[in-house]
Amino acid sequence: MSGKAQEAAGLPPGDDKRVYDAYIAGRQSAAMAVAVRAGLFDLLAHAEKEADAGEDFEGLSADDLQSEMKWSARGTHSMLGALHAMGLIQHAPRGYRATAEALRSLTRDTPGSLRGLIDMEVDHFLSPKALQEALQEDGSSVYGGEDPWEAHEKDPAKARAFTEAMHSVSERPAAGFADHVDLSKTRRLLDVGGGSGALSIALAHVNPGLECVVWDIAAVRPLAEEYVAKAGLTDRVTAEVGDMFADRYPEGYDAILFSQILHDWNYETGAELLRKAFEALPSGGQVLVHEKLIEDEDSDGKVPLANVLVSLDMLVWTEGQQYGVAELKKALRTAGFSHVKRRKTTGYWSAVSGVKP
Ligand SMILES: C[S@@+](CC[C@H](N)C(=O)[O-])C[C@H]1O[C@@H](n2cnc3c(N)ncnc32)[C@H](O)[C@@H]1O
């Protein structure tokens, strides 16, 4: 829309909504992460659970929330306004309650919650400054240039925070993955860089004959063991220390899984990892890849945004990038795999599989 004043001021026709919305979007991340770290959603969830036992939940007042969060009155007012507009809290007779989606995805100890991932934003927000530095470095810059996996080996707290974040990213998609891949005839699966074991746990749940080994760096092994024990699967899911860059992968597995591994490294290294998997598998063995893939452009020339943006996280954290669908299928075929298939699993996620001839 163009008015007289706009013309008189020499302003080009049109508006700046798309640009302004992109500019302001980062505030949503910031507000949500700070509220998660402060425990606002856990507090609302707890209060609602307590009330469930008795009468209807009337919500918590802004004053209650302010005193529990230890925020200023002005800050509390602004934060509650923002979280309400984002659809994360809603009005209740006494003040506010969390929305169903916030209860599901932002609270501690809720299966599939993104809390761990979002909490980590407080310490590692992808600010313009961080992105600017990452673009100049072209290597992982998240811990001041230190190799992130070495940093995790040295500092158990870092390994735990990262693994918790990964578990919260992976738990829900792992279930989607397990529902879409056929491992009914697979006996043993090697979960390369398996982290918390989220994928192995989901696969073992739906494939009663399957044994999985979560293969990761030393600092992560005890963490995986905790998650596996919690899932009650210690008889079929074990954790072993391994190095995915070792000359050879262990044999005796009829499936090898890379979940969010190829995107951590450049294309040459990714090709090398797939080649090692090919070498280690028997004929008829399967390689499985779990990633958020970048779709081809749709008929309007648009590429879905969320998975493209993950490449910026990869830039800051790793040496890698998100793969395109065709790119990943080609990488599997180049490594020697046949019957290369891609399935959309859940949300932004895909499974790509191939078979060793
Ligand atoms: C992005 S996380 C993926 C975790 C898990 N696969 C998932 O999808 O939730 C990458 C994992 O690779 C592991 N890793 C890094 N370097 C490794 C190495 N050289 N050998 C084995 N694992 C490694 C990390 O410790 C981390 O758990």
mmCIF file of C-alpha atoms and ligand atoms in Angstrom:
data_model
loop_
_atom_site.group_PDB
_atom_site.id
_atom_site.type_symbol
_atom_site.label_atom_id
_atom_site.label_comp_id
_atom_site.label_asym_id
_atom_site.label_seq_id
_atom_site.Cartn_x
_atom_site.Cartn_y
_atom_site.Cartn_z
ATOM 1 C CA MET A 1 0.000 0.000 0.000
ATOM 2 C CA SER A 2 1.309 3.393 -0.919
ATOM 3 C CA GLY A 3 -0.106 6.696 0.437
ATOM 4 C CA LYS A 4 0.478 10.361 -0.316
ATOM 5 C CA ALA A 5 2.853 10.860 2.598
ATOM 6 C CA GLN A 6 4.832 7.796 1.578
ATOM 7 C CA GLU A 7 5.186 9.172 -1.937
ATOM 8 C CA ALA A 8 6.010 12.675 -0.649
ATOM 9 C CA ALA A 9 8.775 11.261 1.556
ATOM 10 C CA GLY A 10 10.207 9.413 -1.417
ATOM 11 C CA LEU A 11 9.583 6.061 0.285
ATOM 12 C CA PRO A 12 9.453 3.190 -2.190
ATOM 13 C CA PRO A 13 6.047 1.493 -2.414
ATOM 14 C CA GLY A 14 5.427 -1.630 -0.348
ATOM 15 C CA ASP A 15 6.174 -2.288 3.310
ATOM 16 C CA ASP A 16 9.006 -3.747 5.372
ATOM 17 C CA LYS A 17 7.046 -6.450 7.185
ATOM 18 C CA ARG A 18 9.051 -9.461 5.997
ATOM 19 C CA VAL A 19 12.343 -7.805 6.878
ATOM 20 C CA TYR A 20 11.096 -6.452 10.201
ATOM 21 C CA ASP A 21 9.628 -9.831 11.192
ATOM 22 C CA ALA A 22 12.952 -11.554 10.446
ATOM 23 C CA TYR A 23 14.784 -8.899 12.463
ATOM 24 C CA ILE A 24 12.530 -9.207 15.516
ATOM 25 C CA ALA A 25 12.307 -13.049 15.444
ATOM 26 C CA GLY A 26 15.473 -13.516 17.521
ATOM 27 C CA ARG A 27 13.709 -11.931 20.521
ATOM 28 C CA GLN A 28 11.346 -14.900 20.594
ATOM 29 C CA SER A 29 14.265 -17.299 20.994
ATOM 30 C CA ALA A 30 15.790 -15.106 23.693
ATOM 31 C CA ALA A 31 12.576 -14.734 25.704
ATOM 32 C CA MET A 32 11.756 -18.445 25.494
ATOM 33 C CA ALA A 33 15.282 -19.546 26.454
ATOM 34 C CA VAL A 34 15.436 -17.191 29.452
ATOM 35 C CA ALA A 35 12.016 -18.327 30.665
ATOM 36 C CA VAL A 36 13.073 -21.970 30.290
ATOM 37 C CA ARG A 37 16.350 -21.404 32.175
ATOM 38 C CA ALA A 38 14.504 -19.504 34.920
ATOM 39 C CA GLY A 39 12.158 -22.473 35.309
ATOM 40 C CA LEU A 40 8.966 -20.543 34.515
ATOM 41 C CA PHE A 41 7.334 -23.397 32.593
ATOM 42 C CA ASP A 42 8.401 -25.973 35.186
ATOM 43 C CA LEU A 43 6.871 -23.793 37.883
ATOM 44 C CA LEU A 44 3.581 -23.440 35.988
ATOM 45 C CA ALA A 45 3.558 -27.185 35.231
ATOM 46 C CA HIS A 46 4.179 -28.040 38.878
ATOM 47 C CA ALA A 47 1.484 -25.656 40.115
ATOM 48 C CA GLU A 48 -1.000 -27.107 37.607
ATOM 49 C CA LYS A 49 -0.171 -30.671 38.623
ATOM 50 C CA GLU A 50 -0.645 -29.868 42.292
ATOM 51 C CA ALA A 51 -4.004 -28.261 41.532
ATOM 52 C CA ASP A 52 -5.067 -31.219 39.396
ATOM 53 C CA ALA A 53 -5.215 -33.271 42.527
ATOM 54 C CA GLY A 54 -7.792 -30.883 43.958
ATOM 55 C CA GLU A 55 -9.794 -28.087 42.393
ATOM 56 C CA ASP A 56 -9.356 -26.461 38.941
ATOM 57 C CA PHE A 57 -6.103 -24.674 38.293
ATOM 58 C CA GLU A 58 -6.566 -20.934 38.482
ATOM 59 C CA GLY A 59 -3.106 -20.021 37.235
ATOM 60 C CA LEU A 60 -0.305 -18.084 38.929
ATOM 61 C CA SER A 61 -0.426 -14.315 39.230
ATOM 62 C CA ALA A 62 2.158 -11.988 37.685
ATOM 63 C CA ASP A 63 3.270 -11.130 41.262
ATOM 64 C CA ASP A 64 3.788 -14.825 42.108
ATOM 65 C CA LEU A 65 5.782 -15.323 38.933
ATOM 66 C CA GLN A 66 7.827 -12.182 39.508
ATOM 67 C CA SER A 67 8.836 -13.233 42.997
ATOM 68 C CA GLU A 68 9.646 -16.823 41.967
ATOM 69 C CA MET A 69 11.642 -15.752 38.886
ATOM 70 C CA LYS A 70 13.363 -12.912 40.744
ATOM 71 C CA TRP A 71 12.750 -10.617 37.785
ATOM 72 C CA SER A 72 11.964 -6.894 38.026
ATOM 73 C CA ALA A 73 8.298 -5.872 37.828
ATOM 74 C CA ARG A 74 8.919 -4.157 34.487
ATOM 75 C CA GLY A 75 10.790 -7.207 33.133
ATOM 76 C CA THR A 76 8.080 -9.602 34.328
ATOM 77 C CA HIS A 77 5.397 -7.515 32.624
ATOM 78 C CA SER A 78 7.332 -7.472 29.332
ATOM 79 C CA MET A 79 8.248 -11.159 29.473
ATOM 80 C CA LEU A 80 4.706 -12.309 30.276
ATOM 81 C CA GLY A 81 3.391 -10.145 27.421
ATOM 82 C CA ALA A 82 5.920 -11.659 25.009
ATOM 83 C CA LEU A 83 5.354 -15.260 26.117
ATOM 84 C CA HIS A 84 1.597 -14.754 25.901
ATOM 85 C CA ALA A 85 1.823 -13.319 22.375
ATOM 86 C CA MET A 86 4.050 -16.286 21.412
ATOM 87 C CA GLY A 87 1.345 -18.710 22.543
ATOM 88 C CA LEU A 88 3.441 -20.196 25.353
ATOM 89 C CA ILE A 89 1.309 -18.968 28.260
ATOM 90 C CA GLN A 90 -2.382 -18.129 28.401
ATOM 91 C CA HIS A 91 -4.636 -16.135 30.677
ATOM 92 C CA ALA A 92 -6.183 -17.923 33.655
ATOM 93 C CA PRO A 93 -8.520 -16.646 36.430
ATOM 94 C CA ARG A 94 -5.629 -15.711 38.763
ATOM 95 C CA GLY A 95 -3.101 -14.750 36.066
ATOM 96 C CA TYR A 96 -1.350 -17.179 33.761
ATOM 97 C CA ARG A 97 -0.966 -20.870 32.976
ATOM 98 C CA ALA A 98 1.247 -22.614 30.410
ATOM 99 C CA THR A 99 -0.310 -23.653 27.100
ATOM 100 C CA ALA A 100 -0.503 -27.355 26.269
ATOM 101 C CA GLU A 101 2.365 -27.038 23.780
ATOM 102 C CA ALA A 102 4.610 -25.307 26.328
ATOM 103 C CA LEU A 103 3.847 -28.011 28.892
ATOM 104 C CA ARG A 104 4.754 -30.658 26.307
ATOM 105 C CA SER A 105 7.897 -29.086 24.871
ATOM 106 C CA LEU A 106 9.412 -26.754 27.455
ATOM 107 C CA THR A 107 9.317 -28.628 30.747
ATOM 108 C CA ARG A 108 11.888 -30.804 32.482
ATOM 109 C CA ASP A 109 11.524 -34.587 32.541
ATOM 110 C CA THR A 110 8.780 -34.572 29.907
ATOM 111 C CA PRO A 111 9.528 -37.161 27.209
ATOM 112 C CA GLY A 112 10.248 -35.448 23.897
ATOM 113 C CA SER A 113 10.567 -31.978 25.492
ATOM 114 C CA LEU A 114 12.909 -29.501 23.756
ATOM 115 C CA ARG A 115 13.879 -28.021 27.130
ATOM 116 C CA GLY A 116 17.517 -29.170 27.047
ATOM 117 C CA LEU A 117 18.054 -27.710 23.589
ATOM 118 C CA ILE A 118 16.428 -24.394 24.401
ATOM 119 C CA ASP A 119 18.143 -24.072 27.779
ATOM 120 C CA MET A 120 21.526 -24.266 26.028
ATOM 121 C CA GLU A 121 20.609 -21.113 24.058
ATOM 122 C CA VAL A 122 21.271 -19.049 27.184
ATOM 123 C CA ASP A 123 24.972 -19.976 27.025
ATOM 124 C CA HIS A 124 25.369 -20.387 23.259
ATOM 125 C CA PHE A 125 22.900 -18.073 21.546
ATOM 126 C CA LEU A 126 23.498 -17.684 17.837
ATOM 127 C CA SER A 127 23.879 -13.917 18.052
ATOM 128 C CA PRO A 128 24.856 -11.832 15.011
ATOM 129 C CA LYS A 129 28.303 -11.428 16.624
ATOM 130 C CA ALA A 130 28.735 -15.207 17.013
ATOM 131 C CA LEU A 131 27.643 -15.743 13.420
ATOM 132 C CA GLN A 132 29.963 -13.027 12.170
ATOM 133 C CA GLU A 133 32.906 -14.684 13.919
ATOM 134 C CA ALA A 134 31.893 -18.158 12.702
ATOM 135 C CA LEU A 135 31.768 -16.921 9.116
ATOM 136 C CA GLN A 136 35.317 -15.678 9.389
ATOM 137 C CA GLU A 137 36.622 -18.758 11.220
ATOM 138 C CA ASP A 138 35.046 -21.470 9.050
ATOM 139 C CA GLY A 139 35.534 -23.974 11.877
ATOM 140 C CA SER A 140 33.792 -24.610 15.156
ATOM 141 C CA SER A 141 33.858 -21.371 17.127
ATOM 142 C CA VAL A 142 31.425 -22.195 19.892
ATOM 143 C CA TYR A 143 34.055 -22.791 22.614
ATOM 144 C CA GLY A 144 36.405 -20.046 21.434
ATOM 145 C CA GLY A 145 37.774 -22.221 18.614
ATOM 146 C CA GLU A 146 38.460 -25.346 20.721
ATOM 147 C CA ASP A 147 37.393 -28.644 19.138
ATOM 148 C CA PRO A 148 33.952 -29.208 20.707
ATOM 149 C CA TRP A 149 34.452 -32.960 21.217
ATOM 150 C CA GLU A 150 37.829 -32.417 22.889
ATOM 151 C CA ALA A 151 36.194 -29.787 25.068
ATOM 152 C CA HIS A 152 33.518 -32.345 26.052
ATOM 153 C CA GLU A 153 36.184 -34.948 26.867
ATOM 154 C CA LYS A 154 37.898 -32.437 29.181
ATOM 155 C CA ASP A 155 34.818 -30.997 30.837
ATOM 156 C CA PRO A 156 32.070 -33.441 31.909
ATOM 157 C CA ALA A 157 29.649 -30.563 32.547
ATOM 158 C CA LYS A 158 29.927 -29.466 28.902
ATOM 159 C CA ALA A 159 29.491 -33.060 27.696
ATOM 160 C CA ARG A 160 26.402 -33.428 29.880
ATOM 161 C CA ALA A 161 24.781 -30.148 28.790
ATOM 162 C CA PHE A 162 25.419 -30.960 25.117
ATOM 163 C CA THR A 163 24.195 -34.561 25.397
ATOM 164 C CA GLU A 164 21.090 -33.419 27.249
ATOM 165 C CA ALA A 165 20.430 -30.872 24.506
ATOM 166 C CA MET A 166 20.928 -33.530 21.824
ATOM 167 C CA HIS A 167 18.646 -35.928 23.652
ATOM 168 C CA SER A 168 15.937 -33.314 23.735
ATOM 169 C CA VAL A 169 16.375 -32.635 19.987
ATOM 170 C CA SER A 170 16.386 -36.347 19.160
ATOM 171 C CA GLU A 171 13.918 -38.102 21.437
ATOM 172 C CA ARG A 172 10.719 -37.278 19.542
ATOM 173 C CA PRO A 173 12.210 -37.646 16.000
ATOM 174 C CA ALA A 174 13.860 -40.913 17.108
ATOM 175 C CA ALA A 175 10.393 -42.362 17.624
ATOM 176 C CA GLY A 176 9.361 -41.105 14.165
ATOM 177 C CA PHE A 177 12.497 -42.679 12.694
ATOM 178 C CA ALA A 178 11.865 -46.010 14.439
ATOM 179 C CA ASP A 179 8.327 -46.061 13.027
ATOM 180 C CA HIS A 180 9.589 -45.556 9.467
ATOM 181 C CA VAL A 181 12.598 -47.850 9.076
ATOM 182 C CA ASP A 182 12.369 -51.616 8.801
ATOM 183 C CA LEU A 183 14.798 -53.320 11.153
ATOM 184 C CA SER A 184 12.642 -56.364 11.734
ATOM 185 C CA LYS A 185 15.376 -58.641 10.357
ATOM 186 C CA THR A 186 18.336 -56.739 11.803
ATOM 187 C CA ARG A 187 20.161 -58.310 14.744
ATOM 188 C CA ARG A 188 22.873 -55.789 15.665
ATOM 189 C CA LEU A 189 23.076 -52.055 14.999
ATOM 190 C CA LEU A 190 26.064 -49.760 15.511
ATOM 191 C CA ASP A 191 24.908 -46.243 16.465
ATOM 192 C CA VAL A 192 27.907 -44.130 15.407
ATOM 193 C CA GLY A 193 28.232 -41.020 17.598
ATOM 194 C CA GLY A 194 25.024 -42.211 19.251
ATOM 195 C CA GLY A 195 25.107 -39.566 22.032
ATOM 196 C CA SER A 196 22.410 -40.189 24.643
ATOM 197 C CA GLY A 197 21.297 -43.309 22.763
ATOM 198 C CA ALA A 198 17.967 -41.684 21.859
ATOM 199 C CA LEU A 199 17.866 -43.406 18.470
ATOM 200 C CA SER A 200 18.988 -46.830 19.732
ATOM 201 C CA ILE A 201 16.441 -46.666 22.549
ATOM 202 C CA ALA A 202 13.575 -45.882 20.163
ATOM 203 C CA LEU A 203 14.692 -48.592 17.716
ATOM 204 C CA ALA A 204 15.093 -51.215 20.449
ATOM 205 C CA HIS A 205 11.613 -50.406 21.794
ATOM 206 C CA VAL A 206 9.920 -51.334 18.503
ATOM 207 C CA ASN A 207 12.288 -54.112 17.372
ATOM 208 C CA PRO A 208 12.322 -56.747 20.105
ATOM 209 C CA GLY A 209 15.051 -58.800 18.399
ATOM 210 C CA LEU A 210 17.455 -55.878 17.977
ATOM 211 C CA GLU A 211 20.672 -55.183 19.926
ATOM 212 C CA CYS A 212 22.252 -51.734 19.640
ATOM 213 C CA VAL A 213 25.646 -50.351 20.562
ATOM 214 C CA VAL A 214 25.885 -46.609 21.184
ATOM 215 C CA TRP A 215 29.398 -45.799 20.000
ATOM 216 C CA ASP A 216 30.688 -42.441 21.205
ATOM 217 C CA ILE A 217 33.574 -40.625 22.915
ATOM 218 C CA ALA A 218 34.535 -41.567 26.503
ATOM 219 C CA ALA A 219 32.824 -38.576 28.141
ATOM 220 C CA VAL A 220 29.472 -39.527 26.613
ATOM 221 C CA ARG A 221 29.460 -43.236 27.452
ATOM 222 C CA PRO A 222 28.259 -42.918 31.088
ATOM 223 C CA LEU A 223 25.610 -40.435 29.981
ATOM 224 C CA ALA A 224 24.259 -42.854 27.366
ATOM 225 C CA GLU A 225 24.233 -45.549 30.031
ATOM 226 C CA GLU A 226 22.040 -43.320 32.228
ATOM 227 C CA TYR A 227 19.486 -42.766 29.447
ATOM 228 C CA VAL A 228 19.469 -46.460 28.501
ATOM 229 C CA ALA A 229 18.983 -47.510 32.137
ATOM 230 C CA LYS A 230 16.117 -45.047 32.483
ATOM 231 C CA ALA A 231 14.517 -46.605 29.397
ATOM 232 C CA GLY A 232 14.903 -50.078 30.938
ATOM 233 C CA LEU A 233 16.865 -51.400 27.951
ATOM 234 C CA THR A 234 20.272 -52.273 29.419
ATOM 235 C CA ASP A 235 19.891 -55.878 28.210
ATOM 236 C CA ARG A 236 19.801 -54.841 24.530
ATOM 237 C CA VAL A 237 21.332 -51.360 24.302
ATOM 238 C CA THR A 238 24.905 -50.916 25.495
ATOM 239 C CA ALA A 239 27.376 -48.057 25.211
ATOM 240 C CA GLU A 240 30.949 -48.434 24.027
ATOM 241 C CA VAL A 241 33.749 -45.937 23.650
ATOM 242 C CA GLY A 242 34.781 -45.602 20.037
ATOM 243 C CA ASP A 243 36.272 -43.283 17.477
ATOM 244 C CA MET A 244 34.361 -42.844 14.256
ATOM 245 C CA PHE A 245 37.652 -41.813 12.628
ATOM 246 C CA ALA A 246 39.325 -45.122 13.475
ATOM 247 C CA ASP A 247 40.780 -46.914 10.460
ATOM 248 C CA ARG A 248 38.131 -49.602 10.549
ATOM 249 C CA TYR A 249 34.684 -49.853 12.077
ATOM 250 C CA PRO A 250 33.923 -52.935 14.197
ATOM 251 C CA GLU A 251 32.384 -55.824 12.311
ATOM 252 C CA GLY A 252 29.493 -58.022 13.374
ATOM 253 C CA TYR A 253 26.771 -55.426 12.766
ATOM 254 C CA ASP A 254 24.143 -55.722 10.068
ATOM 255 C CA ALA A 255 23.117 -52.051 10.340
ATOM 256 C CA ILE A 256 25.123 -48.872 10.909
ATOM 257 C CA LEU A 257 23.351 -45.669 11.876
ATOM 258 C CA PHE A 258 24.519 -42.075 11.540
ATOM 259 C CA SER A 259 22.033 -39.779 13.275
ATOM 260 C CA GLN A 260 23.024 -36.132 12.967
ATOM 261 C CA ILE A 261 26.604 -37.170 12.350
ATOM 262 C CA LEU A 262 27.206 -36.481 8.671
ATOM 263 C CA HIS A 263 26.118 -32.860 9.177
ATOM 264 C CA ASP A 264 28.957 -32.368 11.708
ATOM 265 C CA TRP A 265 31.686 -32.744 9.086
ATOM 266 C CA ASN A 266 32.530 -31.495 5.619
ATOM 267 C CA TYR A 267 31.440 -33.501 2.577
ATOM 268 C CA GLU A 268 34.824 -35.257 2.141
ATOM 269 C CA THR A 269 34.810 -36.467 5.749
ATOM 270 C CA GLY A 270 31.161 -37.494 5.419
ATOM 271 C CA ALA A 271 32.099 -39.580 2.357
ATOM 272 C CA GLU A 272 34.906 -41.174 4.355
ATOM 273 C CA LEU A 273 32.546 -42.138 7.206
ATOM 274 C CA LEU A 274 30.108 -43.714 4.751
ATOM 275 C CA ARG A 275 32.962 -45.617 3.079
ATOM 276 C CA LYS A 276 34.069 -47.053 6.455
ATOM 277 C CA ALA A 277 30.493 -48.134 7.167
ATOM 278 C CA PHE A 278 30.306 -49.776 3.745
ATOM 279 C CA GLU A 279 33.536 -51.683 4.408
ATOM 280 C CA ALA A 280 32.401 -52.922 7.819
ATOM 281 C CA LEU A 281 28.904 -54.079 6.799
ATOM 282 C CA PRO A 282 28.208 -57.526 5.379
ATOM 283 C CA SER A 283 26.476 -57.915 2.033
ATOM 284 C CA GLY A 284 22.781 -57.085 2.616
ATOM 285 C CA GLY A 285 23.713 -54.822 5.572
ATOM 286 C CA GLN A 286 21.987 -51.453 5.872
ATOM 287 C CA VAL A 287 23.298 -47.956 6.370
ATOM 288 C CA LEU A 288 20.808 -45.561 7.942
ATOM 289 C CA VAL A 289 21.080 -41.787 8.078
ATOM 290 C CA HIS A 290 18.865 -39.542 10.192
ATOM 291 C CA GLU A 291 18.997 -35.820 9.412
ATOM 292 C CA LYS A 292 16.984 -32.668 8.886
ATOM 293 C CA LEU A 293 17.390 -32.411 5.139
ATOM 294 C CA ILE A 294 17.132 -29.353 2.955
ATOM 295 C CA GLU A 295 14.273 -29.932 0.561
ATOM 296 C CA ASP A 296 14.426 -29.097 -3.095
ATOM 297 C CA GLU A 297 12.740 -25.813 -3.987
ATOM 298 C CA ASP A 298 8.972 -25.959 -4.297
ATOM 299 C CA SER A 299 7.126 -24.715 -7.401
ATOM 300 C CA ASP A 300 7.364 -21.101 -6.120
ATOM 301 C CA GLY A 301 11.126 -21.411 -5.784
ATOM 302 C CA LYS A 302 10.919 -21.494 -1.954
ATOM 303 C CA VAL A 303 13.099 -23.676 0.230
ATOM 304 C CA PRO A 304 11.556 -24.512 3.635
ATOM 305 C CA LEU A 305 13.283 -22.259 6.139
ATOM 306 C CA ALA A 306 13.825 -24.279 9.341
ATOM 307 C CA ASN A 307 16.300 -26.837 8.013
ATOM 308 C CA VAL A 308 18.258 -24.261 6.028
ATOM 309 C CA LEU A 309 18.780 -22.269 9.224
ATOM 310 C CA VAL A 310 20.253 -25.330 10.969
ATOM 311 C CA SER A 311 23.272 -24.960 8.682
ATOM 312 C CA LEU A 312 24.050 -21.742 10.585
ATOM 313 C CA ASP A 313 24.132 -23.701 13.843
ATOM 314 C CA MET A 314 26.407 -26.232 12.167
ATOM 315 C CA LEU A 315 28.663 -23.379 11.114
ATOM 316 C CA VAL A 316 29.080 -22.225 14.700
ATOM 317 C CA TRP A 317 29.270 -25.666 16.355
ATOM 318 C CA THR A 318 30.884 -27.972 13.817
ATOM 319 C CA GLU A 319 32.773 -28.297 10.557
ATOM 320 C CA GLY A 320 29.644 -29.340 8.672
ATOM 321 C CA GLN A 321 26.366 -28.324 7.073
ATOM 322 C CA GLN A 322 22.873 -29.707 6.478
ATOM 323 C CA TYR A 323 22.569 -31.945 3.427
ATOM 324 C CA GLY A 324 20.118 -31.596 0.568
ATOM 325 C CA VAL A 325 17.989 -34.635 -0.235
ATOM 326 C CA ALA A 326 19.650 -35.386 -3.594
ATOM 327 C CA GLU A 327 23.099 -34.633 -2.169
ATOM 328 C CA LEU A 328 22.733 -37.207 0.613
ATOM 329 C CA LYS A 329 21.307 -39.881 -1.656
ATOM 330 C CA LYS A 330 24.243 -39.333 -4.011
ATOM 331 C CA ALA A 331 26.737 -39.638 -1.121
ATOM 332 C CA LEU A 332 25.291 -43.040 -0.198
ATOM 333 C CA ARG A 333 25.407 -44.258 -3.800
ATOM 334 C CA THR A 334 28.978 -43.011 -4.193
ATOM 335 C CA ALA A 335 29.988 -45.029 -1.116
ATOM 336 C CA GLY A 336 28.639 -48.121 -2.923
ATOM 337 C CA PHE A 337 25.172 -48.507 -1.381
ATOM 338 C CA SER A 338 22.208 -49.512 -3.531
ATOM 339 C CA HIS A 339 18.438 -49.282 -2.960
ATOM 340 C CA VAL A 340 18.952 -45.767 -1.602
ATOM 341 C CA LYS A 341 15.636 -44.527 -0.221
ATOM 342 C CA ARG A 342 14.521 -41.408 1.581
ATOM 343 C CA ARG A 343 11.473 -41.295 3.845
ATOM 344 C CA LYS A 344 10.057 -38.261 5.617
ATOM 345 C CA THR A 345 9.607 -39.354 9.202
ATOM 346 C CA THR A 346 8.233 -36.681 11.538
ATOM 347 C CA GLY A 347 8.374 -32.883 11.692
ATOM 348 C CA TYR A 348 11.419 -31.645 9.832
ATOM 349 C CA TRP A 349 13.121 -35.055 9.844
ATOM 350 C CA SER A 350 14.075 -37.683 7.280
ATOM 351 C CA ALA A 351 15.541 -41.175 7.164
ATOM 352 C CA VAL A 352 17.761 -42.182 4.267
ATOM 353 C CA SER A 353 18.811 -45.807 3.917
ATOM 354 C CA GLY A 354 20.951 -47.881 1.590
ATOM 355 C CA VAL A 355 21.911 -51.523 1.297
ATOM 356 C CA LYS A 356 25.357 -52.998 0.691
ATOM 357 C CA PRO A 357 25.001 -55.182 -2.443
HETATM 358 C C1 LIG B 1 25.332 -34.110 16.881
HETATM 359 S S1 LIG B 1 25.652 -35.330 18.096
HETATM 360 C C2 LIG B 1 24.539 -36.618 17.586
HETATM 361 C C3 LIG B 1 24.095 -37.491 18.712
HETATM 362 C C4 LIG B 1 23.053 -38.578 18.329
HETATM 363 N N1 LIG B 1 23.497 -39.383 17.231
HETATM 364 C C5 LIG B 1 21.716 -37.972 18.056
HETATM 365 O O1 LIG B 1 21.276 -37.924 16.893
HETATM 366 O O2 LIG B 1 21.061 -37.536 19.023
HETATM 367 C C6 LIG B 1 27.227 -35.898 17.603
HETATM 368 C C7 LIG B 1 27.779 -37.009 18.477
HETATM 369 O O3 LIG B 1 29.016 -37.468 17.909
HETATM 370 C C8 LIG B 1 29.906 -37.752 18.963
HETATM 371 N N2 LIG B 1 31.304 -37.765 18.470
HETATM 372 C C9 LIG B 1 32.087 -36.708 18.149
HETATM 373 N N3 LIG B 1 33.289 -37.131 17.726
HETATM 374 C C10 LIG B 1 33.279 -38.487 17.779
HETATM 375 C C11 LIG B 1 34.211 -39.503 17.458
HETATM 376 N N4 LIG B 1 35.416 -39.197 16.986
HETATM 377 N N5 LIG B 1 33.849 -40.796 17.596
HETATM 378 C C12 LIG B 1 32.613 -41.130 18.086
HETATM 379 N N6 LIG B 1 31.684 -40.207 18.405
HETATM 380 C C13 LIG B 1 31.997 -38.905 18.258
HETATM 381 C C14 LIG B 1 29.626 -36.642 19.952
HETATM 382 O O4 LIG B 1 30.135 -36.913 21.240
HETATM 383 C C15 LIG B 1 28.108 -36.556 19.884
HETATM 384 O O5 LIG B 1 27.504 -37.409 20.826
#
